[in-house]
XYZ file of C-alpha atoms in Angstrom:
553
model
C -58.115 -65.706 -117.904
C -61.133 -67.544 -116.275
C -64.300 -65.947 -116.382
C -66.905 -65.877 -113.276
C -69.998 -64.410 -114.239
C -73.577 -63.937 -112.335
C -77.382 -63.241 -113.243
C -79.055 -63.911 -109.652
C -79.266 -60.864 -107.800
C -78.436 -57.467 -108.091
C -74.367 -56.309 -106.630
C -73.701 -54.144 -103.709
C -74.489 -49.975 -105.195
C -71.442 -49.288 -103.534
C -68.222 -51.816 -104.333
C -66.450 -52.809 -101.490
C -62.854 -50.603 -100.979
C -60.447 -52.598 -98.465
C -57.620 -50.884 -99.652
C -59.384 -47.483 -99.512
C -56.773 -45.586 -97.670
C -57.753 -41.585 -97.108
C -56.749 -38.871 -100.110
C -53.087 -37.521 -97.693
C -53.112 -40.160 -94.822
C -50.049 -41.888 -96.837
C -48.009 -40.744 -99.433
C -48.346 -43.103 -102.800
C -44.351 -42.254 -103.890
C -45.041 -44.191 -106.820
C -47.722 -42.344 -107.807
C -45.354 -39.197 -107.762
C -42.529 -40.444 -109.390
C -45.319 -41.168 -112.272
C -46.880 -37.750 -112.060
C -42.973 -36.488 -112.131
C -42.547 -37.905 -115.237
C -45.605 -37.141 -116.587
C -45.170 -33.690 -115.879
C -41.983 -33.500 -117.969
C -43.408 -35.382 -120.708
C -46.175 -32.817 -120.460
C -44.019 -29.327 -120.421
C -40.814 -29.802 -121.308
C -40.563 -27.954 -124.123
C -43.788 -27.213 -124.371
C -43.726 -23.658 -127.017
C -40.926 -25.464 -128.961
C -44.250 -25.673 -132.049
C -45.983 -22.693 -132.941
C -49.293 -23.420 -132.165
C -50.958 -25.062 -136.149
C -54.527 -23.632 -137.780
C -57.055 -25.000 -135.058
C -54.698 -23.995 -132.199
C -53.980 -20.816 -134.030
C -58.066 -20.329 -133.792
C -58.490 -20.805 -130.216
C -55.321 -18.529 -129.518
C -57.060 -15.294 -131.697
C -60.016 -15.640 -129.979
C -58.761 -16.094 -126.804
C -56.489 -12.644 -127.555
C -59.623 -10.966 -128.136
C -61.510 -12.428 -124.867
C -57.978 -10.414 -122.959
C -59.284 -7.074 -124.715
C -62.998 -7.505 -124.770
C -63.929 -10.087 -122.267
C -66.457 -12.066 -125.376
C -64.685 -13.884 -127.786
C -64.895 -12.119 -130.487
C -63.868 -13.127 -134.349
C -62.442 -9.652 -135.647
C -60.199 -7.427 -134.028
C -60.651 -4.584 -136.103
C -57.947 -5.792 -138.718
C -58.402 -9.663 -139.502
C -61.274 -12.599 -139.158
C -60.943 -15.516 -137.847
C -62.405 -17.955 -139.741
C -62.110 -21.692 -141.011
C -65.845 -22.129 -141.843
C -66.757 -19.477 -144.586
C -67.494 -17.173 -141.548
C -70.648 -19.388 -140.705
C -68.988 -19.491 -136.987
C -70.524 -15.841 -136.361
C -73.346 -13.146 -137.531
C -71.146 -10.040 -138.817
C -74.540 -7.840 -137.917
C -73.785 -9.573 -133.981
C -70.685 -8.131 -133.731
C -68.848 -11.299 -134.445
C -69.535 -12.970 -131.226
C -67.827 -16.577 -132.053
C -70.783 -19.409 -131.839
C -69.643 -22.141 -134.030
C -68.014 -24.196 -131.060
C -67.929 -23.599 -127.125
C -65.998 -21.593 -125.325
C -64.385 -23.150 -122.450
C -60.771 -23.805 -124.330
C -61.048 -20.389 -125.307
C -61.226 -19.087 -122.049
C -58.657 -21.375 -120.407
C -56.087 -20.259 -122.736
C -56.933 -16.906 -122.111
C -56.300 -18.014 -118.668
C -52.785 -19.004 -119.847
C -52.044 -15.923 -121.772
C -53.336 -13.792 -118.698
C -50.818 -15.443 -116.530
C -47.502 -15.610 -118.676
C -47.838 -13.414 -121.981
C -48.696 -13.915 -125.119
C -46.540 -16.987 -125.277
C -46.830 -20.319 -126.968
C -46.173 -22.786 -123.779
C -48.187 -20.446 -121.825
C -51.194 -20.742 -123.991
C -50.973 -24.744 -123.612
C -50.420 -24.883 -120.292
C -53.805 -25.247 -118.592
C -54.122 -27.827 -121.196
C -51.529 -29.477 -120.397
C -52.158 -28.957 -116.450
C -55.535 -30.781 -117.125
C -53.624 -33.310 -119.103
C -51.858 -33.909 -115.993
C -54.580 -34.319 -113.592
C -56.217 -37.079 -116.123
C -53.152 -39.374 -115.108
C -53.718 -38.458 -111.855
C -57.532 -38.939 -111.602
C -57.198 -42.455 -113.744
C -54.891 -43.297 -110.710
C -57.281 -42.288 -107.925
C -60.413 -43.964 -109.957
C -59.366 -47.336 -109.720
C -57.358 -47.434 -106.508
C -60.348 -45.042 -104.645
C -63.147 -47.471 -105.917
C -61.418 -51.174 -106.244
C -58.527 -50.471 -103.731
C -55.921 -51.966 -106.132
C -52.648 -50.057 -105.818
C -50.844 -51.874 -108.378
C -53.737 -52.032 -111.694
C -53.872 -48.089 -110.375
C -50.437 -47.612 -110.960
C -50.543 -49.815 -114.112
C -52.656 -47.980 -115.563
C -51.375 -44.326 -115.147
C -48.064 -45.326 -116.212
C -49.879 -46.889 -119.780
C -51.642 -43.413 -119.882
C -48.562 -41.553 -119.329
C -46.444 -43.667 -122.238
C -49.601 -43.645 -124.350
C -47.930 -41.663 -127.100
C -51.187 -40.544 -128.796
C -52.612 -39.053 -125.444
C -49.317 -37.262 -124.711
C -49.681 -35.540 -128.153
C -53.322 -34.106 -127.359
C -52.801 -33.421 -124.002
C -50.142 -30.912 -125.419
C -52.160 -29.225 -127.580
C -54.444 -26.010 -126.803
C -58.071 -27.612 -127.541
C -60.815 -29.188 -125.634
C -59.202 -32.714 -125.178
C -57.421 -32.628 -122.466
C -59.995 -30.865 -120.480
C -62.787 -32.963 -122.042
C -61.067 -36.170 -120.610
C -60.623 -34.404 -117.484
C -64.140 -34.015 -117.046
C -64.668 -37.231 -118.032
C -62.768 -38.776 -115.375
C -64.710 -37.071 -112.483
C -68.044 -37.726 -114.280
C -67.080 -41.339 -113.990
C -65.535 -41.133 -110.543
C -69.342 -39.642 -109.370
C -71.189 -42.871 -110.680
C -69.147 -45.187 -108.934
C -69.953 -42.962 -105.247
C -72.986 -43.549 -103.659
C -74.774 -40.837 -106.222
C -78.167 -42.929 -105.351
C -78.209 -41.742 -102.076
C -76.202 -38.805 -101.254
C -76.659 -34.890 -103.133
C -72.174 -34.404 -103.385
C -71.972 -37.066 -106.041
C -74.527 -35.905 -108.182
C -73.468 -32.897 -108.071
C -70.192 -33.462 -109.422
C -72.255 -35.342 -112.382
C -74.584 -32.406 -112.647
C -71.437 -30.039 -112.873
C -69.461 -32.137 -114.867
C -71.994 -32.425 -117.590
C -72.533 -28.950 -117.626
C -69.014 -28.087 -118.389
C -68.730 -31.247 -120.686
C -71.222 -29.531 -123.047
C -69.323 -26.422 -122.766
C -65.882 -27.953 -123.402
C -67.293 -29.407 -126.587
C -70.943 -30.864 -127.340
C -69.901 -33.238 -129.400
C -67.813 -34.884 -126.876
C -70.866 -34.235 -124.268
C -73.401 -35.840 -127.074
C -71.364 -38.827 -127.765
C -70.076 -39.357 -124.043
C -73.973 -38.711 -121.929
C -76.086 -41.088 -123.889
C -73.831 -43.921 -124.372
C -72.534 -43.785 -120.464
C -75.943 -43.737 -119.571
C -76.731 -46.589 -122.148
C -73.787 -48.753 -120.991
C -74.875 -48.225 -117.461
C -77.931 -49.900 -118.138
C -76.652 -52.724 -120.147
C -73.578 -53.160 -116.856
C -74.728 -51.324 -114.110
C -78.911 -52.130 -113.938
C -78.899 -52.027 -110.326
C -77.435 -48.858 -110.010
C -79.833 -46.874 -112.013
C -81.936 -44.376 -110.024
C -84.264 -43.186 -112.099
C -85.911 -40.290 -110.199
C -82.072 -38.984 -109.350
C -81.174 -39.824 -112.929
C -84.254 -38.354 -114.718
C -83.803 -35.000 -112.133
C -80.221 -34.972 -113.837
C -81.028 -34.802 -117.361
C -83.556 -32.239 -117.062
C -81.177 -30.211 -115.068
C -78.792 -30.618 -117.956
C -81.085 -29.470 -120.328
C -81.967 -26.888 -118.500
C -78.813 -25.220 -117.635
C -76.381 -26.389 -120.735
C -78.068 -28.149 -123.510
C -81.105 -25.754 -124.430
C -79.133 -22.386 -123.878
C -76.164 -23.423 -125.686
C -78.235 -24.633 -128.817
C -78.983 -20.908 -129.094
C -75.992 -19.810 -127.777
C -73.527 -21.944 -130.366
C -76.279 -22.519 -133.287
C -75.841 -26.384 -133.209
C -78.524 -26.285 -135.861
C -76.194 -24.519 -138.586
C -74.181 -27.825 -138.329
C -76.660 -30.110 -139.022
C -76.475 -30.046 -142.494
C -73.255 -31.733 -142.414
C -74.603 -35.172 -141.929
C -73.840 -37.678 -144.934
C -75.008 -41.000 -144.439
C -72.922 -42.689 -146.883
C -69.873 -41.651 -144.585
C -71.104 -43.609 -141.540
C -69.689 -47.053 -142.662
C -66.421 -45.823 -143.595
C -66.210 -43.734 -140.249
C -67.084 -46.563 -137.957
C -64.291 -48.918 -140.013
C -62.177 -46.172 -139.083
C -62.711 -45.488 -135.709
C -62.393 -49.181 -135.566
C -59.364 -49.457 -136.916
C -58.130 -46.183 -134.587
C -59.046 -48.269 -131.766
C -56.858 -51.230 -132.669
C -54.016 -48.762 -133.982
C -53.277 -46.317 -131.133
C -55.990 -47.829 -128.099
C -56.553 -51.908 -127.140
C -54.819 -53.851 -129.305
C -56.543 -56.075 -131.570
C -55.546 -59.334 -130.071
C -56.506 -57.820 -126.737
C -59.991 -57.200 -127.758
C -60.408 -60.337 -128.959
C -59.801 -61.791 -125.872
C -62.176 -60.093 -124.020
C -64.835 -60.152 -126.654
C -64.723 -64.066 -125.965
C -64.108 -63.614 -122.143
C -67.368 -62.046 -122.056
C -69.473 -63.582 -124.493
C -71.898 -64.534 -122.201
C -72.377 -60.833 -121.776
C -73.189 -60.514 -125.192
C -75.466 -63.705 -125.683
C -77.250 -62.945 -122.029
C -75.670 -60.555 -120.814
C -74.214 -62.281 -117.557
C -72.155 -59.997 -115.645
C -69.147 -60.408 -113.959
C -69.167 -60.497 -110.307
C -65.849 -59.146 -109.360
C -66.412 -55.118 -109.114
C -62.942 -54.674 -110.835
C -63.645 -56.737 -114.012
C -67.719 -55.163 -113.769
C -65.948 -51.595 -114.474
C -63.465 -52.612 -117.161
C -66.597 -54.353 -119.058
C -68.455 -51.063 -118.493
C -65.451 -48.984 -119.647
C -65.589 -51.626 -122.961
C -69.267 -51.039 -123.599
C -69.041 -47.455 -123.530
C -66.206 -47.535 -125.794
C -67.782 -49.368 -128.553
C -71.578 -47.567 -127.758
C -69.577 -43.968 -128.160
C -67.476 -45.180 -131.381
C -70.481 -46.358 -133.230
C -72.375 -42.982 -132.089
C -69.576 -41.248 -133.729
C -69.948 -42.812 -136.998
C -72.892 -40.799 -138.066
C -70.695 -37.674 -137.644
C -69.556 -36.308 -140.586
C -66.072 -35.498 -139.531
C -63.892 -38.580 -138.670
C -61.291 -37.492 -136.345
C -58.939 -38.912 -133.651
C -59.839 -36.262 -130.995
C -63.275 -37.144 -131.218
C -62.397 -40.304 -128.915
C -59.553 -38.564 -127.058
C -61.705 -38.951 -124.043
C -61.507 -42.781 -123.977
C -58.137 -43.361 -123.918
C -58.055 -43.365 -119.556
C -60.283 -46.232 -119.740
C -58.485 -47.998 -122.551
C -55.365 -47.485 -120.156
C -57.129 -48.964 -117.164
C -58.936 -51.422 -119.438
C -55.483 -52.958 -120.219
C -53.757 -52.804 -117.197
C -56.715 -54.712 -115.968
C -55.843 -57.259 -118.079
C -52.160 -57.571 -116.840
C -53.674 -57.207 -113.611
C -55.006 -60.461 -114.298
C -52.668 -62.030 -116.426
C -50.281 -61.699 -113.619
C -51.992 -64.510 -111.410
C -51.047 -66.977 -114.140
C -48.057 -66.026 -115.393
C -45.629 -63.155 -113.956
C -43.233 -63.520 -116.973
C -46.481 -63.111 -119.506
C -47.862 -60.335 -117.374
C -44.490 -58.640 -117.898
C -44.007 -59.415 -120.846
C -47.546 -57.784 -122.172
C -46.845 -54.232 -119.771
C -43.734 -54.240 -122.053
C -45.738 -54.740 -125.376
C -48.274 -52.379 -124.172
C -46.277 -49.774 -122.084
C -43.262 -49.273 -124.949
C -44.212 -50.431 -128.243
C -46.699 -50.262 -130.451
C -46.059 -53.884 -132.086
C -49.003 -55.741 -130.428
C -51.147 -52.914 -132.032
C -49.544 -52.654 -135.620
C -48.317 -56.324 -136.168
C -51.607 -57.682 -136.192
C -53.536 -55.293 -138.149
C -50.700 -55.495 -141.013
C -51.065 -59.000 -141.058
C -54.687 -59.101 -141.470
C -54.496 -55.803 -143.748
C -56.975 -54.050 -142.194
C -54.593 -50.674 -141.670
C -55.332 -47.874 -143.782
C -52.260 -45.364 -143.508
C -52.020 -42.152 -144.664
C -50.219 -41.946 -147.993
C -47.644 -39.865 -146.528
C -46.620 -42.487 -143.576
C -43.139 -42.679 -143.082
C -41.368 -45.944 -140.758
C -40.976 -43.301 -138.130
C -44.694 -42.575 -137.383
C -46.997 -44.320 -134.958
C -48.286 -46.478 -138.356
C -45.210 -48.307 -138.074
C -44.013 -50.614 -135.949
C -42.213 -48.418 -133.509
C -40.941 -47.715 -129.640
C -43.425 -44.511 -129.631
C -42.164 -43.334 -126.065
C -38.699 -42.972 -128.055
C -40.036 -40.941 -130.825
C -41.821 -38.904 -128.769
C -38.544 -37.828 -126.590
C -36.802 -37.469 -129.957
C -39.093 -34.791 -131.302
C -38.932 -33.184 -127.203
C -34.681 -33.068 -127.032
C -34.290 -32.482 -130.868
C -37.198 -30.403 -131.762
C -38.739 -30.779 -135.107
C -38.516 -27.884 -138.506
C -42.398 -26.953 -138.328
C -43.684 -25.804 -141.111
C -45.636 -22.868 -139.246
C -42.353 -21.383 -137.917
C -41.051 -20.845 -140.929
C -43.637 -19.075 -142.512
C -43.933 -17.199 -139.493
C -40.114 -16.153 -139.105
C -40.336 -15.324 -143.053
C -43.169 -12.810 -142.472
C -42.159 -11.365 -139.347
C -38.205 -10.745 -141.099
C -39.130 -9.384 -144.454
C -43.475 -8.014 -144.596
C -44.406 -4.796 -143.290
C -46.987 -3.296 -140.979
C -49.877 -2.347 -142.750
C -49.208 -5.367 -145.875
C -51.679 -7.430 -147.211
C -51.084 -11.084 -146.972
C -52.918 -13.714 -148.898
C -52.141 -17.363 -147.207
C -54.095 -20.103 -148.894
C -53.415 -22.392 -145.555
C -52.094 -21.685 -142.317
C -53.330 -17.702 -142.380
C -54.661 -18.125 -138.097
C -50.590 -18.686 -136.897
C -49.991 -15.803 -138.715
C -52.937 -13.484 -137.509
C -51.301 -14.584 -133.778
C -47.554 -14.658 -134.226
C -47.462 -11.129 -136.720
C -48.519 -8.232 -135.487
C -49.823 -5.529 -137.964
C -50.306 -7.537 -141.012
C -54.078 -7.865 -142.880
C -54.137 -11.642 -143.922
C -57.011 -12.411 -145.793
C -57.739 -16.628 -147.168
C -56.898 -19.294 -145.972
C -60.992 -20.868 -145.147
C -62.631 -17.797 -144.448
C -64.357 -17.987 -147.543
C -64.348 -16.105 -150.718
C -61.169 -12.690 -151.044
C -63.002 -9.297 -151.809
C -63.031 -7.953 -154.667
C -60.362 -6.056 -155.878
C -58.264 -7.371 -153.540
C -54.352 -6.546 -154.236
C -52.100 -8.571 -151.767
C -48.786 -7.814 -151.309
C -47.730 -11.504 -150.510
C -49.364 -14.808 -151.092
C -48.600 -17.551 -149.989
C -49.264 -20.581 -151.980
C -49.956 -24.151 -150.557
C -49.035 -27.852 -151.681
C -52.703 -29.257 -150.733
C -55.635 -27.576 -152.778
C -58.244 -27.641 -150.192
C -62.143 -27.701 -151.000
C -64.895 -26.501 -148.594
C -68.072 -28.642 -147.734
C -69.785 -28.573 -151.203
C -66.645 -29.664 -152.915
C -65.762 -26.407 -154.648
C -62.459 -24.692 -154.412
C -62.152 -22.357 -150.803
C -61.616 -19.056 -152.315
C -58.424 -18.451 -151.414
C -57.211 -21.095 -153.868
C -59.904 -19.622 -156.485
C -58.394 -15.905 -155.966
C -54.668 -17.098 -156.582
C -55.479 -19.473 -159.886
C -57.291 -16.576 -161.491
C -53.698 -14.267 -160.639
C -50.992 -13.950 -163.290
C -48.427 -14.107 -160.676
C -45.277 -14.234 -163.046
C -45.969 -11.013 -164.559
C -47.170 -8.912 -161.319
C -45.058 -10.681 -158.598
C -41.798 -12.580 -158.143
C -40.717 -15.707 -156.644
C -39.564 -15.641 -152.947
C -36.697 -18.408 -152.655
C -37.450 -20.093 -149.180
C -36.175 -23.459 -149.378
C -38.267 -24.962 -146.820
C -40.990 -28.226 -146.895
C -44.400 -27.381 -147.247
C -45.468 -29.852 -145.014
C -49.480 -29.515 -144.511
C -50.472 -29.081 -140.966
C -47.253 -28.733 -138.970
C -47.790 -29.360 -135.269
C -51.143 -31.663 -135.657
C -51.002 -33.428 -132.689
C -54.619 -34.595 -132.688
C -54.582 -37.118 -135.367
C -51.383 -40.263 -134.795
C -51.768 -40.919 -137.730
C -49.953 -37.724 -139.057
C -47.724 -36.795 -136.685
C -44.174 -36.520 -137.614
C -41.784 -37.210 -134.618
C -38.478 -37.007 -137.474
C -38.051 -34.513 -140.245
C -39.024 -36.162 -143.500
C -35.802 -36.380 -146.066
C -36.060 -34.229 -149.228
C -37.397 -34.447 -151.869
C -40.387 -32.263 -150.742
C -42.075 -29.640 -152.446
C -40.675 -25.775 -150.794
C -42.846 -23.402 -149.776
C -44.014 -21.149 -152.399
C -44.040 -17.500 -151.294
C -44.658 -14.311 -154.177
C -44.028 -11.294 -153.695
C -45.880 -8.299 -155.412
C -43.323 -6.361 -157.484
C -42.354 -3.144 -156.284
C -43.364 -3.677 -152.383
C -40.005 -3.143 -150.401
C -39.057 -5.946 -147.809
């Protein structure tokens, strides 16, 4: 792939669209046998997991936003908690302010509509999941007028295995990229010039901050940074500089009260932030743009780099943008603390239009190579894993098994294995187990997965899990021990652990046989690199479940 690149003279604001046909003057069938599929990829089966500890979280609170209209972190029986209850002020009424509230309120939305129900609860997740292949689609073909890289690039982000997972999952993600996506679909209108544009920026930070700030913090300044760096031309400064102090105005100074963003700052370790950008790194290459691929277009655009010349063609001027903000929003996330996949959920769109850019162009060379790669790209994950064992940069989870995404794998065919088979989550079985044999009005102690309990049991006081230290005098009825001994932020034992070492539990309560794997997370869908698609073979360690003698099942 040849590069043509310019430095004399600024590009039109607006790209020119000759293929710009209106949103319902023809019907794209392509596009809806895509969104077709997507859809079933999306739903089918959708409440086959319980929803796991973080989903869990979101689901209690959003319970209590149905009875109180706040989300509140007590319902007059249990606390929800993962954070030592730093997330709320007890003297406040529990009013939850450790993260922001718009997944809480969208499930709430879900539960409104069809019950108290698992797939209901992820379905406006899921819905927004949806529209994110839909707007990826309507991005490129609405601003470069390319049907077939539009296409191309909503089918990669509808076999991307990794965004499948998240965009099933009731968090912020899915609705984060959303956001994203129209954010990004503003800049490229005539936003210079005319007040609807804007506005949609304006509005779509707003409810980026409020959908997570962390995703707003490392999204805003490095779009606006790669902007600069691609897009020079473009920047109106009085518009743009009207835009952040709106932002700050509305969103980012009333939520710093509202959500105590200054609790968290004590988090921040810098001796993390070289291991966290080698890891976000290495994400990138694992589940993203495949090494190889990056390395071409690192050397396609060198003379970005060294000069930065900028391509001419409007097409190629975006996918460089989409690169820049990539790499300006993984290195921002490196000085977070916590390392997680879901942080850079919201880039995977442009990594899927990013690539089928690149087969885009491939394809004016060589049709068999351009096939060849959407193959490699759209069904398999060796282009991504090959390279990176090779070189032995991959650093896999101790528990990967041949059958993950860590492995060289068709992930599409994974995924609709775990969809048509189901999978033995961990969280169902504890939850069938308490719901068959404990009592209204028991006292559980769960050292790990306590929040699918508080949602899925009715009537049961669970105390542990992270919520912090177990009152005094506390005499549970069951406790439920975990394989993984957990420690909280200063590195001492979470109390829960502490309570249930200091217990003589063979003399006051007796053994619970439940022959089942006490797997850690169960349906953690935000991190590929711990998913499990395929039940794991024994041995395993079983759950370990006590029961206080003399309680009656």
């Amino acid at each position: 792939m040849q590069s043509t690149t310019t430095t004399a003279g600024p590009i039109p604001a607006t790209p020119p669209r000759p293929d710009r046909p209106g949103f319902f003057a023809r019907l794209d069938w392509g596009l809806l046998l895509l969104l077709a599929v997507a859809a079933c990829l999306l739903f089918y089966n959708l409440g086959q997991r319980p929803f796991w500890q973080d989903e869990a979280e979101t689901a209690c609170l959003a319970k209590n936003v149905l009875k109180t209209g706040l989300p509140y972190a007590y319902d007059g029986v249990n606390v929800v908690s993962q954070e030592e209850e730093r997330e709320f002020d007890k003297t406040g009424g529990y009013l939850w302010r450790w993260s922001p509230w718009i997944q809480i309120y969208l499930q709430a939305a879900g539960f409104a509509v069809g019950g108290f129900d698992t797939a209901a609860g992820r379905a406006p997740f899921a819905l927004a999941a949806l529209l994110s292949v839909f707007w990826t689609y309507r991005l490129v073909r609405r601003h470069f007028g390319d049907r077939s890289w539009a296409l191309m690039a909503a089918t990669l982000l509808t076999l991307c295995v990794p965004f499948l997972l998240i965009g099933r999952q009731a968090r912020y993600y899915a609705p984060g990229t959303l956001i994203v996506l129209w954010t990004l679909d503003a800049f490229l209108s005539d936003w210079q010039h005319r007040w609807r544009p804007w506005l949609v920026t304006f509005f779509g930070m707003v409810l980026l901050f409020h959908a997570n700030y962390l995703l707003f913090l490392s999204f805003a300044p490095t779009a606006l940074a790669a902007a600069v760096l691609v897009y020079p031309e473009r920047m109106a400064w009085r518009r743009l500089a009207l835009l952040a102090g709106a932002t700050l105005a509305v969103a980012v100074v009333p939520g710093i009260f509202l959500y105590r963003i200054g609790r968290q700052s004590g988090m921040f370790d810098v001796l993390l932030v070289p291991e966290n950008m080698m890891l976000y790194f290495a994400d990138l290459c694992m589940f993203c743009i495949p090494l190889p691929v990056s390395a071409a277009l690192a050397w396609r655009w060198r003379g970005f780099v060294t000069r930065l010349a900028r391509p001419s063609d409007p097409g190629e001027r975006f996918v460089l943008f989409s690169a820049v903000l990539i790499v300006l929003s993984l290195l921002f996330l490196g000085i977070v603390p916590q390392r997680f996949f879901r942080y850079i959920a919201h880039l995977l769109p442009l990594c899927a239009i990013l690539l089928a850019w690149c087969v885009r162009r491939l394809w004016g060379f060589s049709r068999v190579s351009a096939v060849l790669l959407f193959f490699l790209l759209a069904f398999t994950n060796w282009l991504a894993v090959y390279p990176m064992e090779r070189l032995k940069i991959v650093n896999r989870p101790w528990q990967n098994d041949f059958r993950m995404l860590t492995s060289l794998n068709f992930p599409i065919k994974l995924f609709a294995t775990e969809l048509v088979c189901g999978y033995p989550d961990v969280n169902t079985a504890i939850i069938d187990f308490f719901k068959a044999h404990a009592k209204p009005g028991q006292t559980v102690l769960a050292e790990y997965g306590e929040l699918p309990l508080m949602f899925y049991v009715d009537g049961l006081h669970i105390l542990g899990g992270l919520q912090g230290p177990v009152p005094e005098g506390t005499v549970p009825d069951w406790v439920l021990r975990r394989r993984v001994v957990r420690v909280n932020r200063d590195r001492f034992l979470f109390g829960a652990r502490e309570f249930t070492d200091a217990m003589d539990l063979s003399r006051d309560y007796e053994r619970v046989p439940l022959a089942f794997p006490d797997e850690t997370f169960g349906n953690r869908t935000d991190d590929p690199n711990h998913h499990y698609f395929i039940a794991v073979e024994a041995p395993q360690k079983e759950l370990e479940v006590w029961r206080r003698k003399g309680v009656t099942p």
